[in-house]
Short mmCIF file of C-alpha atoms in Angstrom, two decimals:
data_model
loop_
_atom_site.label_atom_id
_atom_site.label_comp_id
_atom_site.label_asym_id
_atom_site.label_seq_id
_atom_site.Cartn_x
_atom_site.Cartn_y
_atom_site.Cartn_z
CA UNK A 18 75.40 87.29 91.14
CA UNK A 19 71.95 88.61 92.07
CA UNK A 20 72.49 91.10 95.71
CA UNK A 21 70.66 90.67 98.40
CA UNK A 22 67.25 92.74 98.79
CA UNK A 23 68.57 96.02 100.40
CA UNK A 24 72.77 95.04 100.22
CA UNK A 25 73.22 97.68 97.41
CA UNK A 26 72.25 100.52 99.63
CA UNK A 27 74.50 99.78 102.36
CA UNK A 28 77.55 101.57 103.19
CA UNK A 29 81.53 101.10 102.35
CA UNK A 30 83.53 100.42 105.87
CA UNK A 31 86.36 102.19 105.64
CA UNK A 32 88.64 101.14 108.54
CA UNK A 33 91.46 104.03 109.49
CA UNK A 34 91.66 107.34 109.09
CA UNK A 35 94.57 108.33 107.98
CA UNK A 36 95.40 109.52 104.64
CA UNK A 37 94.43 106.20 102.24
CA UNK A 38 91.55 105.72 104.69
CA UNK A 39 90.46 108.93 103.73
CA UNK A 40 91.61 109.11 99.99
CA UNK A 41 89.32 105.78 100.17
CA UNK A 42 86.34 107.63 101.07
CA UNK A 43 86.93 110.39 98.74
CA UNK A 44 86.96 108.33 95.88
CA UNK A 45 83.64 106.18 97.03
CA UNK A 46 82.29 109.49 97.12
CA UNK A 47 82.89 110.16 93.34
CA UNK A 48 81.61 107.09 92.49
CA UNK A 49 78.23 107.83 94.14
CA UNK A 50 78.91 104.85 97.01
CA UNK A 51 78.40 106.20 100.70
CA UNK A 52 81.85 105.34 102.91
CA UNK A 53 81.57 104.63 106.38
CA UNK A 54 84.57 105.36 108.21
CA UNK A 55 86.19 103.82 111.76
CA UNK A 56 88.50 105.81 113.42
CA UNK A 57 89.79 104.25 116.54
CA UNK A 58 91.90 107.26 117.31
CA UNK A 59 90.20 110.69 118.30
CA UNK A 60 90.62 112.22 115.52
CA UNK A 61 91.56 111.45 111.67
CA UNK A 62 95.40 111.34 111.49
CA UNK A 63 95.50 109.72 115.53
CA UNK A 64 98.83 107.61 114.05
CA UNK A 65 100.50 110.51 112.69
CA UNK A 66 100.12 112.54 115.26
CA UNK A 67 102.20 110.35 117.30
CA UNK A 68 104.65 111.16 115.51
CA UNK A 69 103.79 114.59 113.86
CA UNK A 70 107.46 115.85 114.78
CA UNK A 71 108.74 114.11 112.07
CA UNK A 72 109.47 115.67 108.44
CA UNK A 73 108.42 113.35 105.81
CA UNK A 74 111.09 112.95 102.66
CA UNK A 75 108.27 113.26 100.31
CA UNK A 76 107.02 116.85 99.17
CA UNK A 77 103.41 117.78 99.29
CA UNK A 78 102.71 116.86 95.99
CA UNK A 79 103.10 113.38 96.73
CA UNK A 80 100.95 113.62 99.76
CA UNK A 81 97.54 115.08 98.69
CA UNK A 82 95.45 112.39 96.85
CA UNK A 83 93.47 113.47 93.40
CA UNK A 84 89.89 113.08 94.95
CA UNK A 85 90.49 114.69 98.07
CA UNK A 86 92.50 118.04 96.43
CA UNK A 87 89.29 117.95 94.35
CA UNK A 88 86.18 118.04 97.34
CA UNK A 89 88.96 120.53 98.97
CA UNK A 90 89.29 122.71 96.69
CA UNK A 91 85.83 122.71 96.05
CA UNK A 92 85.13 124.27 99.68
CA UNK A 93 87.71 126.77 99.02
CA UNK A 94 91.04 125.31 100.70
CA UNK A 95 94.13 126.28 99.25
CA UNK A 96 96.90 123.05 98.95
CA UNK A 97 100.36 123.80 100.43
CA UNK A 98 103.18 124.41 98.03
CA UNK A 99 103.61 121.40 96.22
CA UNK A 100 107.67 121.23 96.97
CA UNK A 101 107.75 121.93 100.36
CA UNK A 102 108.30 118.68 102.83
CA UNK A 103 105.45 118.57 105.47
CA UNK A 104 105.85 117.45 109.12
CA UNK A 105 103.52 115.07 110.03
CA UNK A 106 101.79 117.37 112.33
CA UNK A 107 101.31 119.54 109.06
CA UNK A 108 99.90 116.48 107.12
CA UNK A 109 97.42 116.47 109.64
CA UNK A 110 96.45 120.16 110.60
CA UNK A 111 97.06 121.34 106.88
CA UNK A 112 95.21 118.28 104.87
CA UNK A 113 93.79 115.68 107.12
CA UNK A 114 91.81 117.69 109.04
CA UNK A 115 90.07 119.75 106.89
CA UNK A 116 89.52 116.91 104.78
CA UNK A 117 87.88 114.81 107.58
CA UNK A 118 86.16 118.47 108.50
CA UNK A 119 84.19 118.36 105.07
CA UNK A 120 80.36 117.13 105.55
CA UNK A 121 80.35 114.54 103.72
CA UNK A 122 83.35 113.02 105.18
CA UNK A 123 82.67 114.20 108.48
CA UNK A 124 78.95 112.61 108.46
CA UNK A 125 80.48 109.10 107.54
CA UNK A 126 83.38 109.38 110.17
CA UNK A 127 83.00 107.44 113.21
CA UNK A 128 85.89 107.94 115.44
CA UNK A 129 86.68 106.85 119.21
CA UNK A 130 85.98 103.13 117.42
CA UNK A 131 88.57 100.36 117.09
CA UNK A 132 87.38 97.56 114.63
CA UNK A 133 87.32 94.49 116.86
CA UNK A 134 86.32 92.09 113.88
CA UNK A 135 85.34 91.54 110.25
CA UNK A 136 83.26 88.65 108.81
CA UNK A 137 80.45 88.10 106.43
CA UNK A 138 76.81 88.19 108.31
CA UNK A 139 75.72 85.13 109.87
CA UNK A 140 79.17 82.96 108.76
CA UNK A 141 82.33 82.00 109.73
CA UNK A 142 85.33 81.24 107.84
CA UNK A 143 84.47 77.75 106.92
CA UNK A 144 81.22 78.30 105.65
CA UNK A 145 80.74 78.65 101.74
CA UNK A 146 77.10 77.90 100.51
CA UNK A 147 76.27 82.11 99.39
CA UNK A 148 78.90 83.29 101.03
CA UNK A 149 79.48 85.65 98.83
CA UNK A 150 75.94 87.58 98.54
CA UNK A 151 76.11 87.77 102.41
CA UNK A 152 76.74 91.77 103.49
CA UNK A 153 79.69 91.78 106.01
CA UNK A 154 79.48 92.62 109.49
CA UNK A 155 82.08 95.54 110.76
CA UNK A 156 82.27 94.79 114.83
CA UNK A 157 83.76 97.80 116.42
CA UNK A 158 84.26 99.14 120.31
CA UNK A 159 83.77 102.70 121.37
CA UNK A 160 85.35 104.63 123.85
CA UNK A 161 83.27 103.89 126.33
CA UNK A 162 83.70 99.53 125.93
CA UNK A 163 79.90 99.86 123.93
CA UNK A 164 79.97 97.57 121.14
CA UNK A 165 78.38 98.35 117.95
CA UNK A 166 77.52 95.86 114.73
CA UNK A 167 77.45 97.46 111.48
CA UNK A 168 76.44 95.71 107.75
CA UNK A 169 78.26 97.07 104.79
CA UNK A 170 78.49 95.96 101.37
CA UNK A 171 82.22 95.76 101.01
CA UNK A 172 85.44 96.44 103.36
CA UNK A 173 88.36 98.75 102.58
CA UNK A 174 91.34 97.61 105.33
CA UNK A 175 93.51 101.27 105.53
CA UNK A 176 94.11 100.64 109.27
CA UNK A 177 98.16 100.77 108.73
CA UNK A 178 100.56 99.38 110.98
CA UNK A 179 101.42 101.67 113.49
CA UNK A 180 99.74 99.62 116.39
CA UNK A 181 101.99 96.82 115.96
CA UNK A 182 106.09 97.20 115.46
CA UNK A 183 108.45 94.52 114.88
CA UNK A 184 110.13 92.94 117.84
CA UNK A 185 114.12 93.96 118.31
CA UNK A 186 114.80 90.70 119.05
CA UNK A 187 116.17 88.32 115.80
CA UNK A 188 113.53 85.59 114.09
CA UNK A 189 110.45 87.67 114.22
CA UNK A 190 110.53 87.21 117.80
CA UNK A 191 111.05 88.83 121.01
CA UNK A 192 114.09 88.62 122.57
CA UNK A 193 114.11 87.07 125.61
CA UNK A 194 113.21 90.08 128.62
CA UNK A 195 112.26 92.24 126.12
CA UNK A 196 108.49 92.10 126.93
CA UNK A 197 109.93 93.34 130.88
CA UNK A 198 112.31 95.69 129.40
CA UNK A 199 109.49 97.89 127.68
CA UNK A 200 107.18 97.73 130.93
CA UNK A 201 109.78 98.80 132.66
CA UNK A 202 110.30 102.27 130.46
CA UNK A 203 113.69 100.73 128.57
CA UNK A 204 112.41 100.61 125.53
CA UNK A 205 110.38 103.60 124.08
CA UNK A 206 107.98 103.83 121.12
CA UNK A 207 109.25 104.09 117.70
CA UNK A 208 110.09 107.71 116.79
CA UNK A 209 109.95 109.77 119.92
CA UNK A 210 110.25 113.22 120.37
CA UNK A 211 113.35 113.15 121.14
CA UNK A 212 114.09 116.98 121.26
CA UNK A 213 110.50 118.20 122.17
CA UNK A 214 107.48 116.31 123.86
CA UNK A 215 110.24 113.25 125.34
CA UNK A 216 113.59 115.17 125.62
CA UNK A 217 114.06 114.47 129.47
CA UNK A 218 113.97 110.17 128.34
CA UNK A 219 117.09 110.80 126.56
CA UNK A 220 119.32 113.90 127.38
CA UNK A 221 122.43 113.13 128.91
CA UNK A 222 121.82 109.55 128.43
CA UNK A 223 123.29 106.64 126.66
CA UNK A 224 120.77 105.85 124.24
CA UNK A 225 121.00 102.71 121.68
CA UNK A 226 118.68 103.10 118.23
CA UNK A 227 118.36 99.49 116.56
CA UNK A 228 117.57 99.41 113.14
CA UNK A 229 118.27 100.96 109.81
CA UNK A 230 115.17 102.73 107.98
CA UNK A 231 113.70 105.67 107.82
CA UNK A 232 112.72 105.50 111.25
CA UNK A 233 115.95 105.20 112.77
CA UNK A 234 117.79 107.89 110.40
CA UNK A 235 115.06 110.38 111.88
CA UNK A 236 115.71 109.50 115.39
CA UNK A 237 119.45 109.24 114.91
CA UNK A 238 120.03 112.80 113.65
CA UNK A 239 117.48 113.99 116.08
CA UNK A 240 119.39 112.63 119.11
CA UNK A 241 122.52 113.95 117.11
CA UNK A 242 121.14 118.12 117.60
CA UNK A 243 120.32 117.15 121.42
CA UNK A 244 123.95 115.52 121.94
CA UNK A 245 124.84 119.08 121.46
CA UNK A 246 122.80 120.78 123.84
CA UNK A 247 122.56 118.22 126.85
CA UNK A 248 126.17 116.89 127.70
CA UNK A 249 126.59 113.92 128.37
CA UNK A 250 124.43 112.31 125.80
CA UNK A 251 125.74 109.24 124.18
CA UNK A 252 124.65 107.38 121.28
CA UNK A 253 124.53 104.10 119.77
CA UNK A 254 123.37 102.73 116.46
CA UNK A 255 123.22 98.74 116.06
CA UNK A 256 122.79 97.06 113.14
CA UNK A 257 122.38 93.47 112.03
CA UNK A 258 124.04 94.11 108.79
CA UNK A 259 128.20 94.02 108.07
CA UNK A 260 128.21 96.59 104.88
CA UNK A 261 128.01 99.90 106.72
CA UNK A 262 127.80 101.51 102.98
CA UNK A 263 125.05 100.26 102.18
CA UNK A 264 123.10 101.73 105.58
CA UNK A 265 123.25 105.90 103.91
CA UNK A 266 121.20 105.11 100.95
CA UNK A 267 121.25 107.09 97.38
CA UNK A 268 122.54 110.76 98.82
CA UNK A 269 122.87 113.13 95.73
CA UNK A 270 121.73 110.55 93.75
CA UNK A 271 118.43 109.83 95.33
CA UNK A 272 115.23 110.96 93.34
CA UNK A 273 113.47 112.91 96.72
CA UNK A 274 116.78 115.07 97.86
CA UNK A 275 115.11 115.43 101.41
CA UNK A 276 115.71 111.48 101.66
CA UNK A 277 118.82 111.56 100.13
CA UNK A 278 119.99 113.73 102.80
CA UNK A 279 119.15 111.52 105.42
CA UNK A 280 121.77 108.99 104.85
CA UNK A 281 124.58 111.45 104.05
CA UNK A 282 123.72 113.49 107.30
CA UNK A 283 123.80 110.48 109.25
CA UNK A 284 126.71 109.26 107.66
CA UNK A 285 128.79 112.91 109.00
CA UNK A 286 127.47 111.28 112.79
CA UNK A 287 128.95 108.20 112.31
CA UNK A 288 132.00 109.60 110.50
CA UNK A 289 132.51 112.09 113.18
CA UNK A 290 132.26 109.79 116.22
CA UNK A 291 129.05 111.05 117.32
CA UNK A 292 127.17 107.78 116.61
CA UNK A 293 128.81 104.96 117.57
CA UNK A 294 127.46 102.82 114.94
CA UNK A 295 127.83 98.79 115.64
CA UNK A 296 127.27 96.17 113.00
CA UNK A 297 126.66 92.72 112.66
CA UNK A 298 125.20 93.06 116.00
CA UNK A 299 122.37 90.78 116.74
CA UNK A 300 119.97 91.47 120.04
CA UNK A 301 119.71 87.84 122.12
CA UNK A 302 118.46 89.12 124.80
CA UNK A 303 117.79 91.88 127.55
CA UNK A 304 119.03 92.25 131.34
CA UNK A 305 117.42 94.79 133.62
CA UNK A 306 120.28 95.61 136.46
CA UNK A 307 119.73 97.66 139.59
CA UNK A 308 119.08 101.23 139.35
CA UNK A 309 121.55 103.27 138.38
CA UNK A 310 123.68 104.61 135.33
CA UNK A 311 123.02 102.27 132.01
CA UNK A 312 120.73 99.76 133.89
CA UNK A 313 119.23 98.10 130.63
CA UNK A 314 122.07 94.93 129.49
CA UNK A 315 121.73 93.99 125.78
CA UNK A 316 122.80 90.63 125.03
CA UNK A 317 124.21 90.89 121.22
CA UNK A 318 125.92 88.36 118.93
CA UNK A 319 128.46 89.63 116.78
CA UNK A 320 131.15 87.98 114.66
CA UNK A 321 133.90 88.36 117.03
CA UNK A 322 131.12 86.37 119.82
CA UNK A 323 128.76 87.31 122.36
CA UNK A 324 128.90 90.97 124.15
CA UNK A 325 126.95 93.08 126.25
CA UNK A 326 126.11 96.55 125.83
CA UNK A 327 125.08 98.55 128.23
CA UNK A 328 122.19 101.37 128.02
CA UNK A 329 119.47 103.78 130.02
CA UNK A 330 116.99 103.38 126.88
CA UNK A 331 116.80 101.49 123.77
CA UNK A 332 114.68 103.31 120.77
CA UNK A 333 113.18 100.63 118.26
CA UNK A 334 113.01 101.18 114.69
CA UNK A 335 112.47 97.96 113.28
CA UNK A 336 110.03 98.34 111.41
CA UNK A 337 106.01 97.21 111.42
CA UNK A 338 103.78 94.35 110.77
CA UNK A 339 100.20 94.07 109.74
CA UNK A 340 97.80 93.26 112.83
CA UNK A 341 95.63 90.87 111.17
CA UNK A 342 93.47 89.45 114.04
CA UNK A 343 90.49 91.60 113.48
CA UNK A 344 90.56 89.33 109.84
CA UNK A 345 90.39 85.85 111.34
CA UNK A 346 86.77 85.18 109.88
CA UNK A 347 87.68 86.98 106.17
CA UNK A 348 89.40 84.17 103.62
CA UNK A 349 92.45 85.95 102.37
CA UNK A 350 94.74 85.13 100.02
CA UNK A 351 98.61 86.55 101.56
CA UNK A 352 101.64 86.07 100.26
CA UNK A 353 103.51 83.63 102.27
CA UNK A 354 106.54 85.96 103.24
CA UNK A 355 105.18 89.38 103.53
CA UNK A 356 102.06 89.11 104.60
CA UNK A 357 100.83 91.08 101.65
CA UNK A 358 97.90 89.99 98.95
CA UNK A 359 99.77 87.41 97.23
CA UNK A 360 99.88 88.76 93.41
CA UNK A 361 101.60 91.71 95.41
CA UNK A 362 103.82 89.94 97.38
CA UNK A 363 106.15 89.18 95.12
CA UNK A 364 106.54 93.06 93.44
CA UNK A 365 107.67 94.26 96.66
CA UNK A 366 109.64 91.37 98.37
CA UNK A 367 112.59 93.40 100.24
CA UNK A 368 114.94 90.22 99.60
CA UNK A 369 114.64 91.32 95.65
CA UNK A 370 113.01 95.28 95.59
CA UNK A 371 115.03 98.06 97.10
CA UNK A 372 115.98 100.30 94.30
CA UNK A 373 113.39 98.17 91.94
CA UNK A 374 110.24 99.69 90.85
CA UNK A 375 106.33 99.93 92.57
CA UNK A 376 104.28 98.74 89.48
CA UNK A 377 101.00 100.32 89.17
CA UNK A 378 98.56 97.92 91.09
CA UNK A 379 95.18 98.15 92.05
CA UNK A 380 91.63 96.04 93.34
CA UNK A 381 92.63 93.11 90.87
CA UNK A 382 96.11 92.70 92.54
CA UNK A 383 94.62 93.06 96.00
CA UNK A 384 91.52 91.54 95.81
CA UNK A 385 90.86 88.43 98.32
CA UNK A 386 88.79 85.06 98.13
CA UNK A 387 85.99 86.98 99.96
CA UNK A 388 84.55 89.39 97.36
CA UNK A 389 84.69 92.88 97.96
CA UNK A 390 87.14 92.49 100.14
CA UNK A 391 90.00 94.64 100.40
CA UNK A 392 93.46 95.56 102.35
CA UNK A 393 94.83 99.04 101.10
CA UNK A 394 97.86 101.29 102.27
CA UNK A 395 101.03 100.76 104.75
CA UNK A 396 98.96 97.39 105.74
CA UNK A 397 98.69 95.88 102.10
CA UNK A 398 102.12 95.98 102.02
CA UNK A 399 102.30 93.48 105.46
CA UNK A 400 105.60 93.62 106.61
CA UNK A 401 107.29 95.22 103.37
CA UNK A 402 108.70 98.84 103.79
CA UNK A 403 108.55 99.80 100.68
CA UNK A 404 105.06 102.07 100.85
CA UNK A 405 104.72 105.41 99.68
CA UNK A 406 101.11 107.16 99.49
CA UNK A 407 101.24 108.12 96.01
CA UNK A 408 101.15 104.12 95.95
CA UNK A 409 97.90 103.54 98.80
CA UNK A 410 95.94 106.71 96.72
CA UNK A 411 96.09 104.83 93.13
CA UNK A 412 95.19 101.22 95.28
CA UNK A 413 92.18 103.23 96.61
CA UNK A 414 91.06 104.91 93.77
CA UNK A 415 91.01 101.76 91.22
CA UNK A 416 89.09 99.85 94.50
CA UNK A 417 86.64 102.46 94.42
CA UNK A 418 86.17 102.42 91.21
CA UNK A 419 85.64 97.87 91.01
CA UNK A 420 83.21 98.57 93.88
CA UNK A 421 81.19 101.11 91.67
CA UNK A 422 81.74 98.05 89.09
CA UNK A 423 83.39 100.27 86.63
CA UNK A 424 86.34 97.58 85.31
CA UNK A 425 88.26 99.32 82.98
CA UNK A 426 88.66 102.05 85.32
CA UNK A 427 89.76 100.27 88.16
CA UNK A 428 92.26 98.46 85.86
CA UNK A 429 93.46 101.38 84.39
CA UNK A 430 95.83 101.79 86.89
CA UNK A 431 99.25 104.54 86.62
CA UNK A 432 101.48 105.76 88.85
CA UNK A 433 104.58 108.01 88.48
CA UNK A 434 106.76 108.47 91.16
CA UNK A 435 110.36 110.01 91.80
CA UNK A 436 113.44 107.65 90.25
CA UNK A 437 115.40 106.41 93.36
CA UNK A 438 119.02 106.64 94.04
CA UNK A 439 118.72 104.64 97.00
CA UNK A 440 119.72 101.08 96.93
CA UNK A 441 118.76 99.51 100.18
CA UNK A 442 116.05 97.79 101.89
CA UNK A 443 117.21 100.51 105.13
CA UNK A 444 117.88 103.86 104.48
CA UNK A 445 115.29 105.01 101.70
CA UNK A 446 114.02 101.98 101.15
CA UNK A 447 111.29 102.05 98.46
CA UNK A 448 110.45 100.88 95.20
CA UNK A 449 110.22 104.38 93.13
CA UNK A 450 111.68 103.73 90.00
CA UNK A 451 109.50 104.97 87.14
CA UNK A 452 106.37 102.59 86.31
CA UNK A 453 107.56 102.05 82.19
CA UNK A 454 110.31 100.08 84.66
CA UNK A 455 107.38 97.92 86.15
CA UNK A 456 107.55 94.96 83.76
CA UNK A 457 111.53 94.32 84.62
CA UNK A 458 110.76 93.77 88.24
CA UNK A 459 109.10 90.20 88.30
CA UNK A 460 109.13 87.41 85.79
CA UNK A 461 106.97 84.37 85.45
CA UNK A 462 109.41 82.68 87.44
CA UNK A 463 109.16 84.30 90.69
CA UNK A 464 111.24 87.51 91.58
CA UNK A 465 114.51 88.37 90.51
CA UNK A 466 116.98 91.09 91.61
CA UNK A 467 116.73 94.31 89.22
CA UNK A 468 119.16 96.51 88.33
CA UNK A 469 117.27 100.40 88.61
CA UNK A 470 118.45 103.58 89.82
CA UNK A 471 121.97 103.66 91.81
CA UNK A 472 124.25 101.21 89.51
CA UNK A 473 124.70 99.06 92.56
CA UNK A 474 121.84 98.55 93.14
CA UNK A 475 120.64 95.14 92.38
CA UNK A 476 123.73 94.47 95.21
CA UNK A 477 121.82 95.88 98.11
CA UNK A 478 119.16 93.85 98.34
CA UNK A 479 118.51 91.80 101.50
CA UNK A 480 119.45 89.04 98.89
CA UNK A 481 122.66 90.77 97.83
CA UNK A 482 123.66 91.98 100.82
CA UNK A 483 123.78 88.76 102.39
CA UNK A 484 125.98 87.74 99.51
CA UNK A 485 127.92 90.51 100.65
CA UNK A 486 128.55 89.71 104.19
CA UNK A 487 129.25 86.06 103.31
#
């Protein structure tokens, strides 16, 4: 279709910051488009920084996307040695920032600006009649409450999911006085410091992690090295799963060590009594009692009947969902379940994919109804844990290169990643098996439990584990 006088020289919105926000505009770059970046953070990286205590399981050279290493390395940085696991912090200070530091990334960034909205110029959702030649409109609020109204010729979606973690409560739903139990301090953010920046919130107290991913290995193990220092600290782990196995992942066996070692450190702290680990536990609701010792009540259901546990703080790591109100005027096409594009949905569906594969996917997989339109990174994957970056740099790349309307290379998509050992929708969880794997993982029929990696693996699935616990 014919563009619109002047639509070809707009900008690509970019919206986030982080690393596939920024891989994004690295590769619009090399296809001669111009990127225009939103950062509502301070600074590119703002999410990871929350959190840059943290040691990511994946070495540097998974980290560092193609087009980036190359503008770089073309103003004379040096990468970090490829095996060496990064903290976040580092994946900020050591790559991020430089990156975002470069002129031509730095002219296009625009940070201080939360995207507020996203629809096609002059239309809402229901209107149809040349829809698709219309630029879109990128709405976003500064710092200061100005708002500003920017046309672009396409939208790349890398805003992540940070801003918006799952409820501990069962259903998708807060538990009842959970909303009051986080004003009130009970419940922290996900991944704290808990042996730096937010020590005092947890030594010598009884705290209670809920859930069973990466997030909660990290903070378990942390709160494990300050159980040693501050007596008096207790800890908890609860679970909604029965199969405690299943909760350690791949160990040896796993294809990234560092993640490997997660599970069979964490299972020494439950082995040894120092995390009191509770399954089939089920949160139904919260109770905030007068001050004093353990004054948060949570209301579980477990096979035996109801209980109550009781805490000083909770620490949720339950995982993330995509915020998708800034998208109300874009026509998307999502999977039904995960709140992903729907011809991904179905690849990474955590009742089916633990220990499966991550085919190579790119713009045709996550295009939308609205043309140009595109959701890349931690959000494409809605409420699926499964990402890795590896994964967000190759959906960024083969976008960049539709936009630039170069087909075959933005089908020509490949990805290699680390075989998996780990088995499990929790601990590990991530779809890493080789791509030559790919075609196994879905038939025409819908998805199907694989059998990749760990032997078992196919058993712990969501969908086998529940066969399990029956």
């Amino acid at each position: 279709m014919p563009e619109v006088p002047g639509r070809a020289d707009l900008p690509v919105a970019v919206i986030g910051a982080g690393p596939v926000g920024l891989a994004a505009a690295a590769h619009l770059l090399e296809q001669g488009l111009r990127p225009l970046i939103f950062e509502a953070g301070d600074a590119a990286g703002a999410s990871i920084t929350e959190w840059g205590h943290t040691r990511l399981f994946s070495p540097w050279q998974y980290n560092i996307d193609a087009a980036a290493r190359r503008l770089l390395e073309a103003a004379g940085w040096q990468a970090p040695r490829p095996t060496a696991l990064p903290y976040g912090r580092e994946l900020v200070e050591d790559y991020l920032a430089p990156l975002a530091a470069l002129p031509v990334i730095a002219g296009a960034l625009r940070t201080g600006a939360r995207v507020a909205a996203v629809t096609r110029q002059g239309m809402d959702k229901t209107q149809s009649l040349g829809r698709q030649e219309r630029p879109y409109l990128v709405r976003a609020t500064a710092a200061d409450g100005a708002v500003h109204d920017h046309l672009v010729r396409a939208v790349i979606d890398a805003s992540g999911t940070w801003t918006t973690p799952n409820p501990v409560g069962s259903g998708g739903l807060a538990a009842p006085g959970e909303a009051e139990a986080r004003g009130a301090g009970f419940i922290s953010s996900p991944l704290p410091d808990v042996t730096g920046r937010d020590r005092h919130l947890f030594a010598g107290r009884h705290v209670l992690v809920v859930g069973a991913g990466h997030s909660a290995a990290n903070t378990l193990l942390a709160l494990g090295g300050l159980a040693r220092e501050e007596p008096g600290t207790r800890i908890s782990w609860a679970v909604r799963g029965a199969d405690a196995t299943r909760l350690y992942g791949g160990g040896d066996r796993d294809g990234l060590p560092a993640r490997g070692m997660l599970g069979t450190r964490l299972r020494r702290l439950v082995d040894t009594g120092a995390v009191n680990l509770r399954t089939s536990f089920t949160i139904t609701g919260f109770e905030l009692t007068p001050s004093g010792a353990e004054g948060l009540h949570v209301h579980g259901a477990t096979p035996d009947g109801a209980t109550v546990l009781g805490v000083d703080v909770l620490i949720p790591a339950t995982g993330f969902r995509p915020d998708l109100d800034i998208l109300k005027e874009i026509r998307l096409d999502l999977d039904p379940g995960v709140e992903a594009p729907r011809e991904l949905g179905p690849l990474i569906d955590p009742d089916f994919h633990s220990c499966g594969t991550v085919p190579p996917h790119g713009a045709r997989l996550l295009a939308h109804p609205d043309r140009d339109f595109y959701i890349a990174g931690m959000k494409s994957y809605g409420r699926a844990p499964t990402f890795l970056l590896a994964t967000g740099y190759e959906q960024v790349r083969s976008i960049a290169a539709a936009l630039a309307g170069d087909q075959e290379a933005a089908d020509r998509v490949q990805l290699e990643l680390p075989e998996t050992g780990v088995c499990s929708t929790d601990i590990g969880s991530s779809c890493d098996a080789p791509a030559a794997e790919a075609s196994s993982c879905c038939g025409s029929s819908g998805p199907q439990p694989v059998s990749i990696g760990f032997a078992t693996g196919s058993a712990h699935g969501r969908a086998g584990a529940l066969a399990t616990d029956l």
